[in-house]
Coordinates of C-alpha atoms and ligand atoms in Angstrom, one line a residue:
Chain A
M25 CA 83.0 82.4 90.8
R26 CA 84.2 82.5 87.5
I27 CA 87.3 84.7 86.6
T28 CA 87.9 86.0 83.0
F29 CA 90.7 88.3 81.9
R30 CA 90.2 90.0 78.7
D31 CA 93.1 91.5 76.9
V32 CA 94.5 92.6 80.4
S33 CA 97.7 94.5 80.3
Y34 CA 99.5 96.1 83.2
T35 CA 102.1 98.4 83.2
Y36 CA 104.0 99.6 86.4
M37 CA 105.1 103.3 87.1
I38 CA 103.6 104.1 83.7
G39 CA 105.3 107.3 82.5
S40 CA 108.3 107.2 84.5
P41 CA 112.0 105.8 83.1
F42 CA 111.1 102.7 85.5
E43 CA 108.0 101.8 83.6
K44 CA 107.6 98.1 83.4
K45 CA 105.0 96.0 81.5
A46 CA 104.2 93.3 83.9
L47 CA 101.0 91.6 82.0
D48 CA 101.0 91.9 78.1
A49 CA 97.3 91.3 76.6
V50 CA 96.3 88.6 78.9
N51 CA 93.4 86.4 78.1
L52 CA 92.6 83.7 80.4
T53 CA 89.5 82.1 82.2
L54 CA 89.7 80.2 85.7
S55 CA 86.4 78.2 85.9
S56 CA 84.4 78.5 89.1
Q57 CA 84.9 76.2 91.8
T58 CA 88.4 75.0 90.4
F59 CA 91.8 75.0 92.1
T60 CA 94.1 76.6 89.8
G61 CA 97.8 76.5 90.2
V62 CA 100.0 79.6 88.8
V63 CA 103.5 78.7 88.0
G64 CA 106.2 80.5 86.4
S65 CA 109.8 82.1 86.9
T66 CA 110.3 85.0 89.2
G67 CA 109.1 88.1 87.5
S68 CA 106.7 86.4 85.1
G69 CA 103.9 88.2 86.5
K70 CA 102.4 85.7 88.8
S71 CA 101.6 88.1 91.6
T72 CA 100.4 91.0 89.3
L73 CA 98.0 88.7 87.9
M74 CA 96.6 87.8 91.4
Q75 CA 96.5 91.6 92.2
L76 CA 94.3 92.2 89.5
I77 CA 91.8 89.7 90.6
N78 CA 90.6 91.7 93.8
G79 CA 91.4 95.2 92.2
L80 CA 94.4 96.0 94.4
L81 CA 95.7 96.8 90.9
L82 CA 93.4 97.7 88.2
P83 CA 94.1 96.9 84.6
T84 CA 96.1 99.3 82.5
T85 CA 93.9 98.2 79.6
G86 CA 91.4 95.4 79.2
Q87 CA 89.0 94.0 81.9
V88 CA 88.8 91.4 84.6
Q89 CA 85.7 89.8 85.3
N90 CA 84.9 88.1 88.6
G91 CA 81.6 86.7 88.8
D92 CA 79.1 89.4 87.7
F93 CA 81.8 92.3 88.6
I94 CA 84.0 93.6 86.1
L95 CA 87.2 95.6 87.0
H96 CA 88.6 98.1 84.5
R97 CA 90.9 100.8 84.6
K98 CA 88.6 103.4 85.9
S99 CA 86.6 101.2 88.4
K100 CA 85.1 102.9 91.4
R101 CA 86.5 102.6 94.8
K102 CA 83.0 101.4 96.3
Y103 CA 82.7 98.9 93.6
V104 CA 86.3 97.6 94.0
K105 CA 85.4 97.0 97.6
Q106 CA 82.6 95.0 96.7
V107 CA 84.8 92.7 94.8
R108 CA 87.1 92.5 97.7
R109 CA 84.3 91.1 99.8
Q110 CA 84.0 88.0 97.5
V111 CA 87.9 87.8 97.3
G112 CA 90.2 86.6 100.1
M113 CA 93.9 86.9 99.8
V114 CA 96.8 85.3 101.4
F115 CA 100.0 87.1 100.4
Q116 CA 103.9 85.5 100.9
Y117 CA 104.4 85.9 104.6
P118 CA 100.8 86.6 105.6
E119 CA 101.9 87.0 109.3
H120 CA 103.4 90.4 108.4
Q121 CA 99.9 91.7 108.3
L122 CA 99.2 90.9 112.0
F123 CA 98.6 94.2 114.0
G124 CA 95.9 93.7 116.8
S125 CA 96.6 93.4 120.3
T126 CA 94.7 90.3 120.5
V127 CA 94.1 87.3 118.0
E128 CA 90.5 88.1 117.9
E129 CA 91.0 91.8 117.4
D130 CA 93.2 90.9 114.3
M131 CA 90.7 88.3 113.0
L132 CA 87.8 90.9 113.4
F133 CA 89.5 93.4 111.0
G134 CA 88.3 91.7 107.6
P135 CA 84.8 91.3 108.8
K136 CA 84.4 94.8 110.2
H137 CA 86.0 96.5 107.3
L138 CA 84.2 94.6 104.6
G139 CA 81.0 95.4 106.4
L140 CA 80.0 91.8 107.5
D141 CA 78.1 90.8 110.6
I142 CA 80.2 90.9 113.4
E143 CA 78.8 88.8 115.8
K144 CA 78.0 86.0 113.3
S145 CA 81.8 86.3 112.2
R146 CA 82.9 86.0 115.7
Q147 CA 81.0 82.9 116.4
R148 CA 82.8 81.0 113.6
F149 CA 86.3 82.0 115.0
P150 CA 86.8 78.9 117.2
D151 CA 86.0 76.6 114.2
L152 CA 88.3 78.4 112.0
L153 CA 91.0 78.5 114.5
E154 CA 90.7 74.8 114.7
L155 CA 90.6 74.4 111.1
V156 CA 94.1 76.0 111.0
G157 CA 95.3 73.7 113.7
L158 CA 94.9 76.0 116.8
G159 CA 92.5 76.3 119.4
E160 CA 90.1 79.0 120.3
E161 CA 92.2 79.7 123.8
I162 CA 94.4 81.5 121.5
L163 CA 91.9 84.5 121.0
P164 CA 93.0 86.7 123.8
Y165 CA 96.7 86.3 123.4
S166 CA 98.9 88.8 121.5
P167 CA 99.6 87.6 118.0
F168 CA 103.0 88.8 118.3
S169 CA 103.5 86.3 121.4
L170 CA 103.1 83.5 119.2
S171 CA 105.5 81.4 117.2
G172 CA 106.1 82.1 113.7
G173 CA 104.2 79.1 112.3
Q174 CA 101.3 80.0 114.6
M175 CA 101.3 83.5 113.5
R176 CA 101.0 82.6 109.8
R177 CA 97.9 80.3 110.8
V178 CA 96.3 83.2 112.5
A179 CA 96.8 85.5 109.6
I180 CA 95.2 82.8 107.3
A181 CA 92.4 82.4 109.8
G182 CA 92.1 86.1 109.5
V183 CA 91.6 85.9 105.8
L184 CA 89.3 83.2 105.8
A185 CA 87.1 84.9 108.5
T186 CA 85.6 87.0 105.7
H187 CA 84.3 83.6 104.0
P188 CA 85.6 84.7 100.6
K189 CA 84.3 82.9 97.6
V190 CA 87.6 83.1 95.9
L191 CA 90.7 82.7 97.5
I192 CA 94.0 83.7 96.2
L193 CA 97.1 82.2 97.6
D194 CA 100.4 83.9 96.5
E195 CA 103.1 81.5 97.8
P196 CA 101.3 81.1 101.1
A197 CA 103.7 78.4 102.3
A198 CA 107.1 80.2 101.6
G199 CA 109.4 79.8 104.2
L200 CA 107.8 76.8 106.1
D201 CA 109.5 73.6 106.9
P202 CA 108.2 70.7 104.5
A203 CA 105.8 69.2 107.3
G204 CA 104.2 72.8 107.7
H205 CA 104.3 73.5 104.2
R206 CA 102.3 70.2 103.4
A207 CA 100.1 70.9 106.3
L208 CA 99.0 74.2 105.4
L209 CA 98.4 73.5 101.7
D210 CA 96.4 70.6 102.9
L211 CA 94.0 72.5 104.9
L212 CA 93.9 75.1 102.1
R213 CA 92.8 72.5 99.7
D214 CA 90.4 71.1 102.2
W215 CA 88.7 74.5 102.9
H216 CA 88.5 74.7 99.2
D217 CA 86.8 71.5 98.6
Q218 CA 84.3 72.0 101.6
H219 CA 83.2 75.4 100.6
G220 CA 83.2 75.2 96.8
L221 CA 85.5 77.9 96.4
T222 CA 87.6 79.1 93.3
T223 CA 91.2 79.1 94.5
V224 CA 94.3 80.3 92.7
L225 CA 97.5 78.8 94.3
V226 CA 100.8 81.0 93.1
T227 CA 103.7 78.8 93.5
H228 CA 107.2 78.0 92.3
D229 CA 107.1 74.5 93.6
M230 CA 106.0 72.0 90.6
E231 CA 105.2 69.2 93.3
D232 CA 102.7 71.5 94.9
A233 CA 101.1 72.4 91.6
A234 CA 100.9 68.8 90.7
R235 CA 99.4 67.6 94.1
Y236 CA 96.9 70.2 94.8
A237 CA 95.9 71.9 91.5
D238 CA 93.1 71.0 89.3
E239 CA 94.2 73.1 86.5
I240 CA 97.9 74.8 85.9
V241 CA 98.6 78.0 84.3
V242 CA 102.2 78.5 83.3
M243 CA 103.3 82.1 82.8
D244 CA 106.2 83.4 81.1
E245 CA 107.2 87.3 80.5
G246 CA 103.6 88.5 81.3
K247 CA 101.7 86.0 79.5
P248 CA 100.1 82.6 80.0
V249 CA 101.9 80.2 77.8
I250 CA 100.8 76.7 78.8
S251 CA 97.5 75.9 80.7
G252 CA 95.4 72.8 81.4
A253 CA 95.2 69.7 83.5
P254 CA 98.3 68.9 85.4
T255 CA 98.9 65.9 83.2
D256 CA 98.8 67.5 80.1
V257 CA 101.0 70.4 81.4
F258 CA 103.7 68.3 82.7
R259 CA 103.9 66.1 79.4
Q260 CA 105.5 69.2 77.9
A261 CA 108.5 68.9 80.1
D262 CA 110.9 70.1 77.2
Q263 CA 109.0 73.4 76.7
L264 CA 108.8 74.0 80.5
A265 CA 112.6 73.3 80.6
G266 CA 112.8 76.0 78.0
L267 CA 111.0 78.5 80.5
G268 CA 113.3 77.4 83.2
L269 CA 110.9 75.4 85.1
D270 CA 111.0 71.8 86.3
V271 CA 108.3 69.0 86.1
P272 CA 107.7 67.1 89.4
A273 CA 109.9 64.3 90.5
S274 CA 107.3 61.8 90.0
V275 CA 106.9 62.8 86.3
R276 CA 110.3 62.7 85.7
V277 CA 110.6 59.1 87.5
S278 CA 107.8 57.8 85.1
R279 CA 109.3 59.2 81.9
A280 CA 112.6 57.5 82.8
M281 CA 110.8 54.3 83.5
Q282 CA 108.9 54.5 80.3
A283 CA 112.1 55.2 78.3
A284 CA 113.5 52.1 79.9
G285 CA 110.5 49.9 78.5
W286 CA 108.4 49.8 81.8
E287 CA 104.7 50.1 81.5
V288 CA 103.7 53.0 83.3
A289 CA 100.8 55.3 82.1
D290 CA 101.9 59.0 81.9
T291 CA 99.1 60.3 84.0
L292 CA 100.7 59.4 87.1
L293 CA 101.3 62.4 89.6
E294 CA 101.1 61.2 93.1
P295 CA 104.5 59.8 94.4
E296 CA 102.5 57.4 96.4
A297 CA 100.8 56.1 93.4
L298 CA 103.9 55.9 91.5
A299 CA 105.5 54.0 94.1
G300 CA 102.7 51.4 94.1
V301 CA 103.4 51.1 90.4
V302 CA 107.0 50.5 90.9
I303 CA 106.4 47.9 93.9
D304 CA 103.7 46.1 91.4
Q305 CA 106.1 45.7 88.6
L306 CA 109.0 44.9 90.6
S307 CA 106.9 42.0 92.0
T308 CA 105.8 40.7 88.6
V309 CA 109.5 41.2 87.5
R310 CA 110.4 39.0 90.4
K311 CA 107.7 36.3 90.0
E312 CA 108.5 36.0 86.2
G313 CA 112.4 36.0 86.8
Chain B
M10 CA 99.4 103.2 96.4
L11 CA 103.1 103.4 96.9
Q12 CA 104.0 102.1 93.4
N13 CA 104.6 105.4 91.9
I14 CA 107.1 106.6 94.3
V15 CA 110.6 107.0 92.9
I16 CA 113.3 106.2 95.5
G17 CA 115.7 109.1 95.9
Q18 CA 115.8 111.0 92.5
Y19 CA 118.4 109.1 90.9
V20 CA 117.5 108.8 87.1
P21 CA 119.4 106.0 85.9
V22 CA 120.8 106.8 82.1
T23 CA 124.2 107.2 81.0
S24 CA 125.9 110.7 80.4
P25 CA 128.8 112.5 81.0
L26 CA 127.6 113.9 84.2
H27 CA 126.4 110.4 85.5
R28 CA 130.0 109.2 85.0
L29 CA 131.7 111.9 87.2
D30 CA 132.9 111.3 90.6
S31 CA 130.5 112.5 93.5
R32 CA 133.0 114.5 94.8
S33 CA 133.7 116.6 91.8
K34 CA 130.2 117.2 91.7
L35 CA 129.7 118.2 95.2
I36 CA 132.7 120.8 94.5
S37 CA 130.9 122.1 91.3
L38 CA 127.7 122.5 92.9
L39 CA 129.2 124.4 95.9
A40 CA 131.3 126.4 93.5
L41 CA 128.1 127.2 91.3
A42 CA 125.8 128.0 94.4
V43 CA 128.3 131.0 94.7
I44 CA 128.8 131.7 91.0
V45 CA 125.0 132.1 90.5
F46 CA 125.4 135.2 92.8
L47 CA 127.9 136.8 90.5
A48 CA 125.3 137.4 87.6
N49 CA 123.9 141.0 88.0
E50 CA 123.1 142.0 84.5
F51 CA 122.0 141.0 81.1
W52 CA 125.0 139.3 79.7
S53 CA 126.1 137.5 82.8
Y54 CA 122.6 136.2 83.4
L55 CA 122.6 135.0 79.8
A56 CA 125.9 133.1 80.4
L57 CA 124.3 131.7 83.3
L58 CA 121.2 130.6 81.7
A59 CA 123.3 129.1 78.9
T60 CA 125.5 127.1 81.4
V61 CA 122.5 125.6 83.1
V62 CA 120.9 124.7 79.9
L63 CA 124.1 123.1 78.7
F64 CA 124.5 121.2 82.1
V65 CA 121.0 120.0 81.7
A66 CA 121.5 118.8 78.3
L67 CA 124.8 117.0 79.2
S68 CA 122.8 115.2 81.8
R69 CA 120.5 113.5 79.6
V70 CA 117.8 113.5 82.2
P71 CA 114.3 114.0 80.7
L72 CA 113.3 117.5 81.4
R73 CA 109.9 116.6 83.3
F74 CA 112.3 115.5 86.1
F75 CA 113.4 119.0 86.3
V76 CA 110.1 120.3 86.1
K77 CA 109.0 118.2 89.0
G78 CA 112.1 119.5 91.1
L79 CA 111.0 123.1 90.2
F80 CA 107.4 122.7 91.1
P81 CA 107.8 123.3 94.9
V82 CA 109.7 126.3 94.4
F83 CA 107.4 127.7 91.6
I84 CA 105.5 129.7 93.9
L85 CA 108.4 131.2 95.6
I86 CA 109.7 132.3 92.0
V87 CA 106.4 133.9 91.1
F88 CA 106.1 135.6 94.3
T89 CA 109.7 137.2 94.1
F90 CA 109.2 138.3 90.6
L91 CA 105.9 140.0 91.5
L92 CA 107.7 141.7 94.3
H93 CA 110.4 143.1 92.4
A94 CA 108.1 144.0 89.2
F95 CA 105.8 145.8 91.5
F96 CA 108.3 147.4 93.8
T97 CA 111.3 148.3 92.0
N98 CA 111.2 152.2 90.8
E99 CA 113.8 152.1 88.1
G100 CA 114.0 152.6 84.3
Y101 CA 111.0 153.7 82.5
V102 CA 107.3 153.3 83.2
L103 CA 105.9 150.3 81.2
F104 CA 102.3 150.4 82.2
S105 CA 100.1 150.8 85.3
I106 CA 98.0 148.6 87.1
L107 CA 96.0 148.8 90.2
G108 CA 97.6 152.1 90.9
F109 CA 101.2 150.7 90.6
S110 CA 103.4 151.9 88.0
I111 CA 105.4 148.7 86.6
Y112 CA 108.8 150.0 85.6
S113 CA 111.0 148.3 83.0
G114 CA 113.7 147.9 85.7
G115 CA 111.1 146.0 88.0
I116 CA 110.4 143.6 85.2
E117 CA 114.1 143.2 84.5
Q118 CA 114.9 142.7 88.0
G119 CA 112.2 140.2 88.4
V120 CA 113.1 137.9 85.6
F121 CA 116.9 138.1 86.7
I122 CA 115.7 136.8 90.4
A123 CA 113.7 134.2 88.8
I124 CA 116.6 133.0 86.8
R125 CA 118.9 132.9 89.8
I126 CA 116.4 131.0 92.1
G127 CA 115.6 128.6 89.0
S128 CA 119.2 128.0 88.3
L129 CA 120.0 127.2 91.9
V130 CA 117.2 124.6 92.2
I131 CA 118.0 123.1 88.8
L132 CA 121.8 122.8 89.6
A133 CA 120.9 121.2 93.0
S134 CA 118.5 118.8 91.2
L135 CA 121.4 117.9 88.6
L136 CA 123.2 116.7 91.4
T137 CA 120.8 114.2 93.0
L138 CA 119.4 113.3 89.6
T139 CA 122.8 112.0 88.2
T140 CA 124.4 110.7 91.3
K141 CA 123.4 107.4 93.0
P142 CA 122.7 108.0 96.6
I143 CA 125.2 105.7 97.7
D144 CA 128.0 107.5 95.8
L145 CA 126.8 110.7 97.2
T146 CA 127.2 109.4 100.7
D147 CA 130.6 108.3 100.1
G148 CA 131.4 111.9 98.6
F149 CA 129.9 113.3 101.8
E150 CA 132.0 111.1 104.0
F151 CA 135.2 112.1 102.1
F152 CA 134.4 115.8 102.9
L153 CA 133.4 115.3 106.5
R154 CA 136.4 113.2 107.3
P155 CA 138.7 116.1 108.1
F156 CA 136.4 117.0 111.0
K157 CA 136.8 113.9 112.7
R158 CA 139.5 115.4 114.8
F159 CA 136.9 117.7 116.2
G160 CA 134.6 114.7 117.3
L161 CA 132.4 114.6 114.2
P162 CA 131.6 110.9 113.7
A163 CA 132.1 111.0 110.0
H164 CA 132.1 107.3 109.4
E165 CA 129.1 106.7 111.4
M166 CA 127.0 109.5 109.9
A167 CA 128.0 108.2 106.6
L168 CA 127.0 104.7 107.5
M169 CA 123.7 105.7 108.7
M170 CA 122.9 107.4 105.6
S171 CA 123.8 104.7 103.3
I172 CA 122.0 102.3 105.5
S173 CA 118.9 104.5 105.4
I174 CA 119.3 104.9 101.6
R175 CA 119.8 100.9 101.3
L176 CA 116.5 100.5 103.0
I177 CA 114.1 102.8 101.6
P178 CA 113.3 100.7 98.7
T179 CA 113.0 97.6 100.8
L180 CA 110.7 99.5 103.5
L181 CA 108.7 100.8 100.4
L182 CA 108.2 97.4 99.2
E183 CA 107.2 96.1 102.7
A184 CA 104.9 99.1 102.9
D185 CA 103.3 98.3 99.7
R186 CA 102.8 94.8 100.8
I187 CA 101.3 95.5 104.1
M188 CA 99.0 98.1 102.8
K189 CA 97.8 95.6 100.1
A190 CA 97.4 92.6 102.5
Q191 CA 95.0 95.1 104.7
A192 CA 93.2 96.6 101.6
A193 CA 92.4 93.1 100.5
R194 CA 90.8 92.8 104.1
G195 CA 88.7 95.6 103.4
A196 CA 91.0 98.6 104.7
D197 CA 90.3 101.8 103.0
F198 CA 92.9 104.2 103.3
T199 CA 91.6 107.3 101.8
K200 CA 87.9 107.2 103.2
G201 CA 85.8 106.5 106.2
T202 CA 85.0 107.7 109.7
M203 CA 87.9 109.0 111.9
K204 CA 87.6 105.9 113.9
T205 CA 87.9 103.3 111.1
R206 CA 90.5 105.5 109.5
L207 CA 92.4 105.2 112.9
E208 CA 92.1 101.6 112.9
T209 CA 93.2 101.3 109.3
M210 CA 96.3 103.5 109.9
T211 CA 97.1 101.4 113.1
A212 CA 96.7 98.2 111.0
F213 CA 99.3 99.7 108.5
I214 CA 101.8 101.2 111.0
I215 CA 102.2 98.7 113.4
P216 CA 103.2 95.9 110.9
L217 CA 105.7 98.2 109.4
F218 CA 107.2 99.1 112.8
V219 CA 107.4 95.5 113.6
R220 CA 109.1 94.7 110.3
S221 CA 111.4 97.8 110.6
F222 CA 112.5 96.8 114.1
K223 CA 113.0 93.1 112.8
R224 CA 115.1 94.3 110.0
A225 CA 117.4 96.7 112.1
E226 CA 117.9 93.5 114.5
D227 CA 118.8 91.2 111.7
M228 CA 121.0 93.9 110.0
A229 CA 122.8 94.4 113.6
T230 CA 123.2 90.7 113.9
A231 CA 124.6 90.3 110.6
M232 CA 127.2 93.0 111.0
D233 CA 128.2 91.6 114.3
A234 CA 128.5 88.2 112.8
R235 CA 130.8 89.7 110.2
G236 CA 133.0 91.3 112.7
Y237 CA 131.9 94.9 112.1
R238 CA 133.9 97.3 114.5
G239 CA 133.1 100.7 113.4
G240 CA 135.1 102.9 110.9
E241 CA 138.8 102.5 112.2
G242 CA 141.0 100.8 109.4
R243 CA 138.0 99.8 107.2
T244 CA 138.6 99.6 103.6
K245 CA 136.0 100.3 101.0
L246 CA 134.5 97.8 98.3
R247 CA 133.8 100.8 96.0
V248 CA 136.2 103.4 96.0
L249 CA 135.7 106.9 94.5
Q250 CA 137.8 107.5 91.6
W251 CA 139.0 111.0 90.6
R252 CA 139.7 111.0 87.2
L253 CA 140.8 113.4 84.3
Q254 CA 137.1 114.3 83.5
D255 CA 136.6 115.2 87.3
T256 CA 139.5 117.8 86.9
I257 CA 138.0 119.1 83.6
A258 CA 134.7 119.4 85.2
C259 CA 135.9 121.7 88.1
I260 CA 138.0 123.8 85.5
V261 CA 134.8 124.3 83.4
V262 CA 133.0 125.4 86.4
G263 CA 135.8 127.7 87.3
G264 CA 135.8 128.8 83.9
V265 CA 132.1 129.6 84.2
G266 CA 132.8 131.6 87.4
V267 CA 135.6 133.7 85.7
V268 CA 133.4 134.4 82.6
L269 CA 130.6 135.6 84.8
A270 CA 133.0 137.6 86.8
I271 CA 134.1 139.5 83.9
L272 CA 131.0 140.0 82.4
R273 CA 129.2 141.4 85.5
D274 CA 128.7 144.9 86.2
F275 CA 130.9 146.4 89.2
Ligands
ADP17 N1 105.6 97.6 92.5 C1 106.4 97.3 91.5 N2 106.8 98.5 90.9 C2 107.5 98.2 89.7 N3 107.8 97.0 89.0 C3 107.2 95.7 89.6 C4 106.4 96.1 90.7 N4 105.9 94.7 91.2 C5 106.4 93.9 90.3 N5 107.2 94.6 89.2 C6 107.9 94.1 88.1 O1 106.7 93.3 87.3 C7 107.3 92.1 86.8 C8 106.2 91.1 87.3 O2 106.4 91.0 88.6 P1 105.5 90.0 89.6 O3 104.1 90.1 89.1 O4 105.8 90.3 91.0 O5 106.3 88.6 89.1 P2 106.1 87.0 89.8 O6 105.2 87.3 90.9 O7 105.8 86.1 88.9 O8 107.5 87.1 90.6 C9 108.7 92.2 87.4 O9 109.5 92.4 86.3 C10 108.8 93.0 88.3 O10 109.9 93.7 88.5
MG18 MG1 105.5 87.0 93.3

């Protein structure tokens, strides 16, 4: 589903002395079936932007279009719920949403409350659990008896259980060790590819944005300031630095290599690919030398 | 959702009242609560009203916050006003309604009582609107300390208060996040059958409890690790400071008391 923001502004606690404009006249389109990375410093409005997509927040002004659904300030509760049926959302620390006495009960929460076919959903649980790296034998256990990593996987399975067309991931890997971090994002990217989803990943890790996203949107002070393919976005390293943002290590390395007169195309982003180039060039240098 | 809840009532602006020590404000409020009852005729009520207006102006807190504080007692004020208006038989008859004669004395009494209750509420709101909850707790602790010798756990009570106050925003944020996470999974907190509502509430309350206990546990561990051993011999990071302005504030309040005492009818 294509997601379009039209002149969207959002102000928290409007009319109080704590009033805070979090988004300021945002115009942005996220194309259907792309994996978009949203980056930006803390407080730049990333989470607010995400919550507007499924109507957890309704825009103060402007409208958010989600496929054929249009959300605005006065959207009705029932209508918003229809939108939520299309959109799955994984928050930071998704394991905090677990409540059921069994994993199964917890995973059924979404399908039940969004009015999906319970039996059909239940039949998919074993596959879902396998996808997130767990087994179906876990279904009768209490989610609170699991380890932190397992709890997070269960929570994510609980979100995927509604088979959303749009998946919003707001720093889903926060607090995981590097291996768990990679494994989690790998599986979410695989799920995205297999099901042709429209996915938005909020992250402040530029390596993640480079590795997983097809498109990158850079937020600053409530506005998208740079967007485009990762290669194009990361070419603007100076501008990013001005926003307090880094570029991935592989980009820094290839820039340094270019500056030193090496032949490196500036489209490289995968560290592995870059390492290949370095090895190639080193062996040429050795042969010639 | 929870985004519009203002934590405590403190309004962060700068004003002479905000700068005062919480202790002088506590003392003043206590004194004013007595002084309010001194007023008993036109000029003393006028002086009281002028004092309240002056303090409100000094606080630089937008008026709508006082209105919000007054709202819950609005019914009470109206009710007492009517009671006095209908049942006081002093002065001359103004008009008759529903078989009751409304006397001028009744209206007068009604207005006076309304001013009295309104002033009390506004003065009390002034304290919480201009004082950070944490300073308020420190002030309370200061005044509770003498009662320690009678076994009152003053330090622990103040610590409990300040931890609660400190954790309210954190818990609200947590509650907001959990609510949103479940809402994103289709939970509807306002509509639905009894059974679905019950499940929705469970899906909200259980995670909130789990998180609160986890936080309490973490906090206890952190306090242990830092060698917390209770109030004995502890010094404070933020020390309350009684300055000239605090003495002046107390004198002003005393002055108001004297003026009202002189103006009142004996
Ligand atoms: N519930 C809230 N109430 C008030 N202000 C908020 C709330 N949530 C976020 N904000 C403010 O809105 C701005 C954007 O926040 P957010 O969207 O969470 O940014 P990000 O996710 O990029 O860190 C910040 O300045 C933040 O302080
Ligand atoms: Mg955020």
